[in-house]
Short mmCIF file of C-alpha atoms in Angstrom, two decimals:
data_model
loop_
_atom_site.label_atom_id
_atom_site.label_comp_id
_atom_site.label_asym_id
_atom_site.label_seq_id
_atom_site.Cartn_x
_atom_site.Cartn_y
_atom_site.Cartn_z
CA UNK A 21 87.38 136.60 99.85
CA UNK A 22 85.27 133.68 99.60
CA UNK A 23 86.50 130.54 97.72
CA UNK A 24 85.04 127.71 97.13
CA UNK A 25 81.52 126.32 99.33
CA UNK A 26 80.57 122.83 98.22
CA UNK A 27 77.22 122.09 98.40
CA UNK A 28 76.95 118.47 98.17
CA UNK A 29 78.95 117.69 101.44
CA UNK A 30 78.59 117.99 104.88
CA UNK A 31 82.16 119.03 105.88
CA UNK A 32 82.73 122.66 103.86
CA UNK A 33 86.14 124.38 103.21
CA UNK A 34 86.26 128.24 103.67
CA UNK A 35 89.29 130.16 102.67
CA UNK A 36 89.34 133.73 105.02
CA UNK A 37 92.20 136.13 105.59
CA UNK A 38 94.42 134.87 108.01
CA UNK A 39 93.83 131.11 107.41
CA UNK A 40 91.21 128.15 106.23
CA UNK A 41 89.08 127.15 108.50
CA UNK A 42 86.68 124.14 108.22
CA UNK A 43 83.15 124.32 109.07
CA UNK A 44 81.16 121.81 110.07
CA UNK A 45 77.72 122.50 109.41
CA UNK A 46 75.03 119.85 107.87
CA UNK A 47 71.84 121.45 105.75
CA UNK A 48 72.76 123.66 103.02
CA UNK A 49 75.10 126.02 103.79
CA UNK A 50 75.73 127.21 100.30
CA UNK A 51 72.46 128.75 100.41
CA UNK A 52 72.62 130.72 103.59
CA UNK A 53 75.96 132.29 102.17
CA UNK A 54 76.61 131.93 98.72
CA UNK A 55 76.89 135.40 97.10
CA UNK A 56 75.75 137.10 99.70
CA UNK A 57 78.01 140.32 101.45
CA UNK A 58 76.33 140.49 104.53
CA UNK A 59 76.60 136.80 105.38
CA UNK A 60 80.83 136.92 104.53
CA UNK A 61 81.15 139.95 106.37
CA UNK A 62 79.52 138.39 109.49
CA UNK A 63 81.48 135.32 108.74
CA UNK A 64 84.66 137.15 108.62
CA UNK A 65 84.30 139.00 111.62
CA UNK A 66 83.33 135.90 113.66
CA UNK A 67 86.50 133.79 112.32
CA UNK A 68 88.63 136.57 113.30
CA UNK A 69 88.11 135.66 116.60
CA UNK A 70 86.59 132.10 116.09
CA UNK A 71 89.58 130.35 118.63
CA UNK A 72 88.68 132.95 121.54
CA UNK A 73 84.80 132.04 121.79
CA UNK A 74 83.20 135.76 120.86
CA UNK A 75 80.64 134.85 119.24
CA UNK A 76 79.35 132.77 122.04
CA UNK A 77 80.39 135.59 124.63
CA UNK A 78 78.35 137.98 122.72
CA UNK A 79 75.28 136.01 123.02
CA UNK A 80 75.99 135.73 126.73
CA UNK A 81 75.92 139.16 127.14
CA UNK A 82 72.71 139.89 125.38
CA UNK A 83 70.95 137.53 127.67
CA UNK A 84 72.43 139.02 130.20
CA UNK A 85 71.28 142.00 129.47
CA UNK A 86 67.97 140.96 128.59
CA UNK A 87 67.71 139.68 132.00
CA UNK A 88 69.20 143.15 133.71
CA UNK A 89 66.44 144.87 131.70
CA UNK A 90 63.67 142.67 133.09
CA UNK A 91 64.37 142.80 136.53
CA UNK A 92 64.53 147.07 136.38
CA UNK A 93 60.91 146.89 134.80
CA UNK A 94 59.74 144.83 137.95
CA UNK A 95 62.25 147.35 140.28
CA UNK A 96 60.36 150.20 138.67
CA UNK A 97 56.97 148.70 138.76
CA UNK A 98 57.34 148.29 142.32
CA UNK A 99 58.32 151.61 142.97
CA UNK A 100 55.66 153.12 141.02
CA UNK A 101 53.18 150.91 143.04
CA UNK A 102 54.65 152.18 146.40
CA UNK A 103 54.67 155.86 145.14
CA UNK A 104 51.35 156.02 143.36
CA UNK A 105 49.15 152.71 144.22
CA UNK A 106 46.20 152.38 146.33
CA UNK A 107 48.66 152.26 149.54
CA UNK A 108 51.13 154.29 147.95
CA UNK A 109 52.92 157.11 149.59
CA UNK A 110 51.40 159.66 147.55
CA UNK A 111 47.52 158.04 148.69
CA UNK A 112 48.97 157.59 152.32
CA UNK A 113 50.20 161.23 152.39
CA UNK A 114 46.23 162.55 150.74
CA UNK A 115 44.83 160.69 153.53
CA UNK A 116 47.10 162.11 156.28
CA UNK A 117 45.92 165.95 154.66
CA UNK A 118 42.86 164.97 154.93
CA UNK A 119 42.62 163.82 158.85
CA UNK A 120 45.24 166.47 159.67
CA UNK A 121 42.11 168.95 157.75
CA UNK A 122 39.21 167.37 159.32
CA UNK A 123 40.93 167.31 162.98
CA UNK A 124 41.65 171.29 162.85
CA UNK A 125 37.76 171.83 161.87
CA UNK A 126 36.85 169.65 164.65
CA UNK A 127 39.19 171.21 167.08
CA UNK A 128 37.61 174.74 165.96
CA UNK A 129 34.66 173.57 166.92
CA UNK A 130 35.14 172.19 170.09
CA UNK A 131 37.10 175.42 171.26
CA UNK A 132 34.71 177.66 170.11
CA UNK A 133 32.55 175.44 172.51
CA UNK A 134 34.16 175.75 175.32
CA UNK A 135 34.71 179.45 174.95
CA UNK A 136 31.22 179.33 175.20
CA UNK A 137 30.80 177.71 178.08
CA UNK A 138 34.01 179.23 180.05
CA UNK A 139 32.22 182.74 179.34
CA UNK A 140 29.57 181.32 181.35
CA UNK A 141 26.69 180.92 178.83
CA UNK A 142 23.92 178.71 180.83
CA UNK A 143 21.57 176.66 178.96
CA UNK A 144 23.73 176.18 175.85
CA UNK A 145 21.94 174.68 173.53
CA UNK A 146 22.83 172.77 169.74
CA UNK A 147 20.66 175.50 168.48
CA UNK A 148 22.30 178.81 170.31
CA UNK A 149 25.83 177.17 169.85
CA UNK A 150 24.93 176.63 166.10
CA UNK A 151 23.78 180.34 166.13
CA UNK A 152 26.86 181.70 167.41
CA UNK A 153 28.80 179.51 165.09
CA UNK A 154 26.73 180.93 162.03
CA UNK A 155 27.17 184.52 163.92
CA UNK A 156 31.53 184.19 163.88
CA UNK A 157 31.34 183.16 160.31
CA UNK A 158 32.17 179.60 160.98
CA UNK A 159 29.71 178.24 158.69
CA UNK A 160 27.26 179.36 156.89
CA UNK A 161 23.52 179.39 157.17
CA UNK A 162 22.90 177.73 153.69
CA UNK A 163 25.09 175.17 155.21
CA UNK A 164 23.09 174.56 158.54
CA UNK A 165 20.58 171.17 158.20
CA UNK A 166 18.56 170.61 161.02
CA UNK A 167 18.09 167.01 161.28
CA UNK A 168 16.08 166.05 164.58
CA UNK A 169 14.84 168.68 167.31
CA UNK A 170 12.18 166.22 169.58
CA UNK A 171 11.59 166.79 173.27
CA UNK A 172 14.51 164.26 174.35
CA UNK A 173 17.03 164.81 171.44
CA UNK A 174 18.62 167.58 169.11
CA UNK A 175 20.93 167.11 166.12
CA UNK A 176 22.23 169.81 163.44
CA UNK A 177 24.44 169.16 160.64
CA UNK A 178 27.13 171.49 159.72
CA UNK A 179 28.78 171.12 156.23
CA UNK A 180 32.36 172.96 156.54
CA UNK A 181 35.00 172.88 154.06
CA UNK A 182 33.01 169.73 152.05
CA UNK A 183 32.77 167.40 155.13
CA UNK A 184 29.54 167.17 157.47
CA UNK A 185 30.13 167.53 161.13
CA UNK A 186 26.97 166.95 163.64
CA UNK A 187 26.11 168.36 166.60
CA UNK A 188 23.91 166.63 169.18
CA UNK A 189 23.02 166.57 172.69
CA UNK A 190 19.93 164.43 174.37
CA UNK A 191 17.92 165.66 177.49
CA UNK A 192 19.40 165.25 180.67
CA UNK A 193 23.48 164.65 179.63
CA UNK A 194 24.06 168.75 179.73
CA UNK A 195 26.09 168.12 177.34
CA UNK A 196 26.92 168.63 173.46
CA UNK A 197 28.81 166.82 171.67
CA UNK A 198 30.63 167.58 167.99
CA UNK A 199 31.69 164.69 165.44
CA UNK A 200 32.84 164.32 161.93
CA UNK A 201 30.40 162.27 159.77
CA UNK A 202 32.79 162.77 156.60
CA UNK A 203 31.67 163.32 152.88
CA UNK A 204 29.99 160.04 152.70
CA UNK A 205 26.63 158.28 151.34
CA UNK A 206 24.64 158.31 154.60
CA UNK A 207 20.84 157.20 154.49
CA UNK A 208 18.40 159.18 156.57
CA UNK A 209 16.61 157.04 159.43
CA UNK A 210 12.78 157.67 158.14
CA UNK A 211 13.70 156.89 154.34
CA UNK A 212 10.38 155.54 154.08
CA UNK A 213 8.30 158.80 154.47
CA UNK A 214 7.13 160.18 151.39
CA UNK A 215 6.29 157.46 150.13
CA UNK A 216 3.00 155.04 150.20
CA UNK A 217 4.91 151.65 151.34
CA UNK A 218 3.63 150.12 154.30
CA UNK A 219 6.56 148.74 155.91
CA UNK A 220 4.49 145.79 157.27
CA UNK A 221 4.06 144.71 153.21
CA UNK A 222 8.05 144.63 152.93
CA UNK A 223 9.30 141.46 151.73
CA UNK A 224 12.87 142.02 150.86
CA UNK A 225 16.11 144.79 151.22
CA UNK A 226 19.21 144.47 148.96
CA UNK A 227 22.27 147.26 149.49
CA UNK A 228 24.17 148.08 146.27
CA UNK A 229 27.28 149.52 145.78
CA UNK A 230 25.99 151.00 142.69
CA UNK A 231 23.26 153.82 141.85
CA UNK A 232 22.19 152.86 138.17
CA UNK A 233 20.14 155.20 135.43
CA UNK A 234 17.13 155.86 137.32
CA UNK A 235 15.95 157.86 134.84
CA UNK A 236 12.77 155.19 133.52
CA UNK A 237 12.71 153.95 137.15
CA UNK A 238 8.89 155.27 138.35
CA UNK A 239 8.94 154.44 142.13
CA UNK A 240 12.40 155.83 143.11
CA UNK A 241 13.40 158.63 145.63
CA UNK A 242 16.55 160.22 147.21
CA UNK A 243 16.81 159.00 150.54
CA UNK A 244 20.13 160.78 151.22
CA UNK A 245 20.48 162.26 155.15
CA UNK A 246 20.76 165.87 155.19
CA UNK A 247 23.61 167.69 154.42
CA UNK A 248 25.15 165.19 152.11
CA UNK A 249 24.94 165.88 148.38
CA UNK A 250 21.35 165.01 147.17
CA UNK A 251 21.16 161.87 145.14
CA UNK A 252 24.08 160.08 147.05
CA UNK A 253 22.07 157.92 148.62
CA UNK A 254 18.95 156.42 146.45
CA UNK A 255 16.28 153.83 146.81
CA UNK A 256 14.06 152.29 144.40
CA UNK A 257 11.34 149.63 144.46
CA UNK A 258 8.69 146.95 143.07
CA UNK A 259 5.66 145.71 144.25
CA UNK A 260 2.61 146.27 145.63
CA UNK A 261 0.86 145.87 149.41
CA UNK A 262 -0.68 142.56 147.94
CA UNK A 263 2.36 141.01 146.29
CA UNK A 264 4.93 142.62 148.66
CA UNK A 265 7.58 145.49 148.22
CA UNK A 266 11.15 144.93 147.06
CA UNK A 267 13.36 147.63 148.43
CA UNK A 268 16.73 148.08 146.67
CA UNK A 269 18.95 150.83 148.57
CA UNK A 270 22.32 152.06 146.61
CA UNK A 271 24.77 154.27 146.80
CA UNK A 272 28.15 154.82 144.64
CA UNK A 273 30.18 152.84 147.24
CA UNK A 274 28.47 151.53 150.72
CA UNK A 275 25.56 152.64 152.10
CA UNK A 276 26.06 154.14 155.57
CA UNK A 277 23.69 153.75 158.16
CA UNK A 278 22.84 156.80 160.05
CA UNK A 279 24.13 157.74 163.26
CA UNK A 280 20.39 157.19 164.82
CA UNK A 281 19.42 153.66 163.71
CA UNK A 282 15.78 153.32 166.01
CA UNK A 283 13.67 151.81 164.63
CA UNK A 284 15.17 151.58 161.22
CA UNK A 285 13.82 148.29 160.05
CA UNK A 286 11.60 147.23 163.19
CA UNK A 287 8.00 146.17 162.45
CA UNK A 288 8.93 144.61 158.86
CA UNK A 289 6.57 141.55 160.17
CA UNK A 290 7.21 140.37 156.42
CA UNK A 291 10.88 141.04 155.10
CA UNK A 292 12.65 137.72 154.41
CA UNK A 293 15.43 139.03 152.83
CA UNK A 294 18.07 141.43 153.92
CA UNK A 295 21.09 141.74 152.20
CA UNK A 296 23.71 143.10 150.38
CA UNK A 297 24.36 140.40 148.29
CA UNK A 298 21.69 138.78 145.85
CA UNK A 299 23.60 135.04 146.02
CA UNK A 300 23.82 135.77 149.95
CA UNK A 301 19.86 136.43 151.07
CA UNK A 302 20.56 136.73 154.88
CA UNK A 303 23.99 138.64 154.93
CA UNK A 304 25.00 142.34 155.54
CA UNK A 305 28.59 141.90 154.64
CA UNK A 306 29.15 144.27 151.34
CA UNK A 307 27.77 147.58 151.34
CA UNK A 308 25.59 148.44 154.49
CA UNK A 309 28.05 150.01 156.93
CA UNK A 310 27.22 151.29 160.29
CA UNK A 311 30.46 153.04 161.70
CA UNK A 312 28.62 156.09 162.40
CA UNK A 313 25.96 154.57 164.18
CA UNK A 314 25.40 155.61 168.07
CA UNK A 315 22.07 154.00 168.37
CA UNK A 316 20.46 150.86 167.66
CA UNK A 317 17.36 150.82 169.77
CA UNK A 318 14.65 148.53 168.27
CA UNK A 319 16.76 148.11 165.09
CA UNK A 320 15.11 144.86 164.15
CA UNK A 321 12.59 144.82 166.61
CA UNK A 322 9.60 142.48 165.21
CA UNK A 323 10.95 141.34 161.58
CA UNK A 324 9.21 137.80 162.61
CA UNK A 325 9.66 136.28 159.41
CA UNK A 326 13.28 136.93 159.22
CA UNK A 327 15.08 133.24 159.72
CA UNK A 328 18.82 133.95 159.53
CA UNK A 329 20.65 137.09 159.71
CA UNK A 330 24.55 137.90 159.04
CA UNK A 331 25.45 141.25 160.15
CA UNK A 332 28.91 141.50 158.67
CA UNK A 333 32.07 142.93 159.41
CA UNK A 334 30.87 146.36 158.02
CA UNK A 335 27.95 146.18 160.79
CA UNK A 336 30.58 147.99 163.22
CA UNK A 337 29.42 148.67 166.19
CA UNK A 338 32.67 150.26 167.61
CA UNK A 339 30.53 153.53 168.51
CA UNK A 340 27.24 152.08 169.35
CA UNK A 341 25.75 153.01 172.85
CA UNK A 342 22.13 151.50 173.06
CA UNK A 343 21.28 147.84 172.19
CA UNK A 344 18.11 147.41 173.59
CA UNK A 345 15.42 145.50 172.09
CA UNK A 346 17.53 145.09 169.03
CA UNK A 347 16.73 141.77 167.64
CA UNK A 348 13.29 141.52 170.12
CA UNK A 349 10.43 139.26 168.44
CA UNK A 350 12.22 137.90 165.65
CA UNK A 351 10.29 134.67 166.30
CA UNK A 352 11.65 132.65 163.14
CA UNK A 353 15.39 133.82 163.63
CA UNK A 354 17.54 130.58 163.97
CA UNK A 355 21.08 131.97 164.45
CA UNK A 356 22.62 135.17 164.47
CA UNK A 357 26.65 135.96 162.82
CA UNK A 358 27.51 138.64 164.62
CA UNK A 359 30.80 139.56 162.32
CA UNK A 360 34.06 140.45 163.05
CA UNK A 361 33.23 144.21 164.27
CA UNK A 362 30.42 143.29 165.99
CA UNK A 363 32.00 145.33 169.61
CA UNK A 364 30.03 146.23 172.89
CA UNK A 365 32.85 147.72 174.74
CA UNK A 366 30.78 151.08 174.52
CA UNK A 367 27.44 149.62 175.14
CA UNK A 368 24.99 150.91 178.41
CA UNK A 369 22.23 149.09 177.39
CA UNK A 370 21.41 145.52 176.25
CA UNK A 371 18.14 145.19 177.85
CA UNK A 372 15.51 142.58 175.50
CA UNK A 373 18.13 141.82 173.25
CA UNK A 374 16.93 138.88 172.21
CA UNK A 375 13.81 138.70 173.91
CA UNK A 376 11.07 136.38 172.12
CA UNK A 377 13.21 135.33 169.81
CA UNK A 378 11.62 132.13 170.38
CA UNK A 379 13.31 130.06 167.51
CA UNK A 380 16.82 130.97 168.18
CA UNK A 381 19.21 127.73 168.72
CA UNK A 382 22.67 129.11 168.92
CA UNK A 383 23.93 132.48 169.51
CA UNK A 384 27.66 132.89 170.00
CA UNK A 385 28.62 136.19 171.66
CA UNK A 386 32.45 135.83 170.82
CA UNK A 387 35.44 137.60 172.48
CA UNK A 388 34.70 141.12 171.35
CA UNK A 389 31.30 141.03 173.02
CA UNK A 390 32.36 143.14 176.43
CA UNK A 391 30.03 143.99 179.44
CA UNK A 392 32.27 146.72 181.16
CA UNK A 393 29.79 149.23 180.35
CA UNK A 394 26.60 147.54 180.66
CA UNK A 395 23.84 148.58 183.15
CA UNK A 396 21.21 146.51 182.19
CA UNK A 397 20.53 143.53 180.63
CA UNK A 398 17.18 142.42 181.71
CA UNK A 399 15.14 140.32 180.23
CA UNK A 400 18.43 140.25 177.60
CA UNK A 401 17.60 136.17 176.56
CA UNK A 402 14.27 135.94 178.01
CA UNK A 403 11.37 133.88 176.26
CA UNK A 404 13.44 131.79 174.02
CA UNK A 405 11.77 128.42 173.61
CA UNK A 406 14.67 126.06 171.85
CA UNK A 407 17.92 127.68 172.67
CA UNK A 408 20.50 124.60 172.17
CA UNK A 409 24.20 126.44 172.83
CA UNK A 410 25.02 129.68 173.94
CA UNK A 411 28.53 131.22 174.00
CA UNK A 412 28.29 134.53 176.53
CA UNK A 413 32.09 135.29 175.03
CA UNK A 414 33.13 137.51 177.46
CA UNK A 415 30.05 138.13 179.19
CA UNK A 416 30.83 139.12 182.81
CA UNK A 417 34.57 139.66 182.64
CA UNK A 418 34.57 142.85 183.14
CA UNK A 419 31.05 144.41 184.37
CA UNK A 420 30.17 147.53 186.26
CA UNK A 421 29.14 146.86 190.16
CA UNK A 422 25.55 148.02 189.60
CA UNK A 423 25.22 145.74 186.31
CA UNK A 424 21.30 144.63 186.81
CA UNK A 425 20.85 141.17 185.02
CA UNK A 426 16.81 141.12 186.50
CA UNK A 427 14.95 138.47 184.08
CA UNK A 428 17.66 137.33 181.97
CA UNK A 429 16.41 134.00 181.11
CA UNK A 430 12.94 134.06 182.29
CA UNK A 431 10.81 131.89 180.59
CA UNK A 432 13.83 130.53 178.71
CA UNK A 433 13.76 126.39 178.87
CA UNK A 434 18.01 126.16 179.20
CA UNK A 435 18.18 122.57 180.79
CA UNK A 436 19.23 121.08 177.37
CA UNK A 437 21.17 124.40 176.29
CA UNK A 438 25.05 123.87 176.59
CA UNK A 439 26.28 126.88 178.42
CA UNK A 440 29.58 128.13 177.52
CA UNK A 441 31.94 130.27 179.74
CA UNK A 442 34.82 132.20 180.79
CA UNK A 443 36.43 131.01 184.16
CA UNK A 444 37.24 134.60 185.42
CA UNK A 445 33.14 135.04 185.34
CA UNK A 446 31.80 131.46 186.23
CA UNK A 447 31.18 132.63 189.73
CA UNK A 448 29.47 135.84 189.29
CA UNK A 449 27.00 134.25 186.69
CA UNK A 450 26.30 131.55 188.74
CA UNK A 451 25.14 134.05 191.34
CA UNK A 452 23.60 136.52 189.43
CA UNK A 453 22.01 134.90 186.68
CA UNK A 454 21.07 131.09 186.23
CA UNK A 455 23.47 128.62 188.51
CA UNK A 456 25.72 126.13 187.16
CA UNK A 457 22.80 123.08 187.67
CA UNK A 458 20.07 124.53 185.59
CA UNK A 459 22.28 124.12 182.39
CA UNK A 460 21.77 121.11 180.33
CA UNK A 461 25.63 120.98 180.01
CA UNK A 462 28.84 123.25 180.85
CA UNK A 463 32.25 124.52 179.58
CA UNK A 464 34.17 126.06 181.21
CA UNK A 465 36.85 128.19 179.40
CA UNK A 466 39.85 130.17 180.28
#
């Protein structure tokens, strides 16, 4: 029981069972324990065992423990993020369905082609192979869009099991060929018929990521490709032919480019601005994304007021076939950012590239920029008034034998350009396209 606690010193005497022990402890200790149970209890139990340092061994432990409990939450929040995050196994296994899915369709397709064709059908055609298809229950007829049937070109969409797969051939290949668009927000290529813009009064493009309530918006209208869920992709404007039109295209998530881009923004004599990014006037970077894009004929082709231009590393180019004329007459074009997916190793035709881009200072090709497919590229720099550096990349390392480079600077002034090139195809440009003495200035790169 307690005894005696003095409050008016600093050293107090406690009488416990099993001894007296003396406390020192400086405040006011009679009023932390004076009268009160709980606090002699407590003070009992640790004096019991004062000489063997429990009390200090107990707090230990609860750190300790503390600690043990801390580093399982972090253990479990990283296993939770590994199971069920973005890149999560659960995510990673979705995704694997999913191609395993859209592969099997794809395969289908393709054999149910070449049944076709091994039973001897002649002049197959998209539209008698889509017939058949529709015949065998493949797909159904509500899900058939016909997209393009022109003298030189035919392309069908299917929609099977919630994805779009297109078939296409073009005149003279004898051949059709079957590919999986996905479930995406794809913009058709003549998104501006229907409507009374003139695109020679455009003065500016933005890409969103975002459709908002369109529902007060007067001058709106779906511009989604065909066979895609309406709405998905949408495009509203301002303006007027005197003032100039400004375009905003959006979609929930990136806007995809269609597989055909000819033509898509060419004669725009007027658009300054083309973007996906408001702070960014000139770049393509966020939410414009051409990975199903084949064609690029004439993409660009006159936008004469346009001064810079960054295409992005979501302009991917990884299936693009035809480059011709792309950037042609973009008088006031200074430079040209070609991105990080910017690739040409599937490319035929490059053909008045930049042609008349008579501003243009410095274009750099870079090391994804491949010729081993090219057959022409005439006329491919040709009427370029104040070129100051140009970086062919690797331009000419690999090339086909027949590779016709006819006109590829003419009327280009180079003798203050600074040529820059590979070593491994120094001596075939020399030969086939400007020599080494015309250059204002050489490097020569391995």
């Amino acid at each position: 029981s307690l005894a005696a606690v003095h409050t008016h010193t600093h050293t107090h005497t406690v009488n416990f069972k099993g001894g007296e022990k003396e406390l020192l402890k400086k405040g006011r200790g009679a009023e932390i324990f004076s009268g009160s149970n709980f606090g002699a209890q407590n003070f009992n139990n640790c004096g019991q065992n004062l000489d063997r340092g429990s009390c200090n061994s107990k707090g230990i432990t609860l750190i300790a423990l503390i600690i043990t409990i801390v580093i399982m939450l972090i253990l479990a929040g990283i296993t939770i993020n590994l199971t069920l995050g973005e890149n999560g196994i659960f995510q990673k296994a979705k995704l694997a369905k999913g191609q395993y899915e859209t592969a099997s369709v794809q395969e289908r397709l393709e054999l149910e082609l070449a049944a076709m064709q091994m039973e001897g059908q002649t002049g197959l055609t998209v539209e008698t192979y889509v017939d058949q298809l529709r015949e065998k229950g493949v797909v159904l007829q509500e899900n058939i869009f016909q997209r393009k049937a022109e003298a030189n070109e035919y392309e069908t969409a299917l929609k099977i099991e919630d994805l779009i797969y297109v078939v296409y051939s073009k005149l003279g290949t004898n051949q059709i060929k079957i590919y999986c668009e996905g479930r995406e927000n794809i913009m058709k290529l003549d998104w501006l018929d229907g409507t009374d813009i003139d695109r020679v009064y455009i003065k500016s493009i933005i890409f969103e990521n975002k459709i908002p309530d369109l529902t007060n918006v007067l001058n709106k209208k779906d511009i989604t490709a065909n066979g895609q869920k309406p709405g998905s992709v949408m495009c509203w404007w301002t303006g007027n032919d005197a003032e100039g039109y400004n375009i905003i295209i959006g979609a929930n998530g990136d806007v995809i480019a269609p597989r055909n881009c000819a033509y898509l923004f060419a004669g725009m004599h007027n658009l300054e601005t083309i973007s996906s990014n408001v702070d960014n006037p000139v770049s393509f970077d966020d939410n414009f994304n051409t990975k199903v894009t084949t064609n690029m004929h004439r993409m660009f082709e006159g936008c004469s007021a346009l001064q810079n231009i960054n295409l992005g590393d979501k302009f991917n180019t990884k299936n693009v076939i035809n480059m011709e004329w792309l950037f042609r007459g973009c008088s006031s074009l200074s430079s040209v950012a070609l991105g990080n997916n910017f690739y040409t190793e599937r490319i035929r035709n490059l053909a008045v590239m930049f042609q008349s881009c008579t501003n243009l200072k410095k274009v750099d090709l870079g090391d994804r920029f491949s010729t081993k497919e090219v057959t022409s590229c005439v006329d491919m720099f040709a009427y370029i008034s104040n070129l100051e550096e140009l970086n062919l990349g690797n331009f000419g390392v690999e090339r086909q034998p027949n590779l016709n480079t006819g006109g590829i600077f003419y009327g280009t002034t180079i003798s203050n350009c600074k040529l820059i090139i590979k070593n491994s195809a120094k001596d075939w440009f020399y030969a086939n396209c400007k020599p080494r003495e015309n250059w204002g200035s050489v490097e020569e790169i391995d």
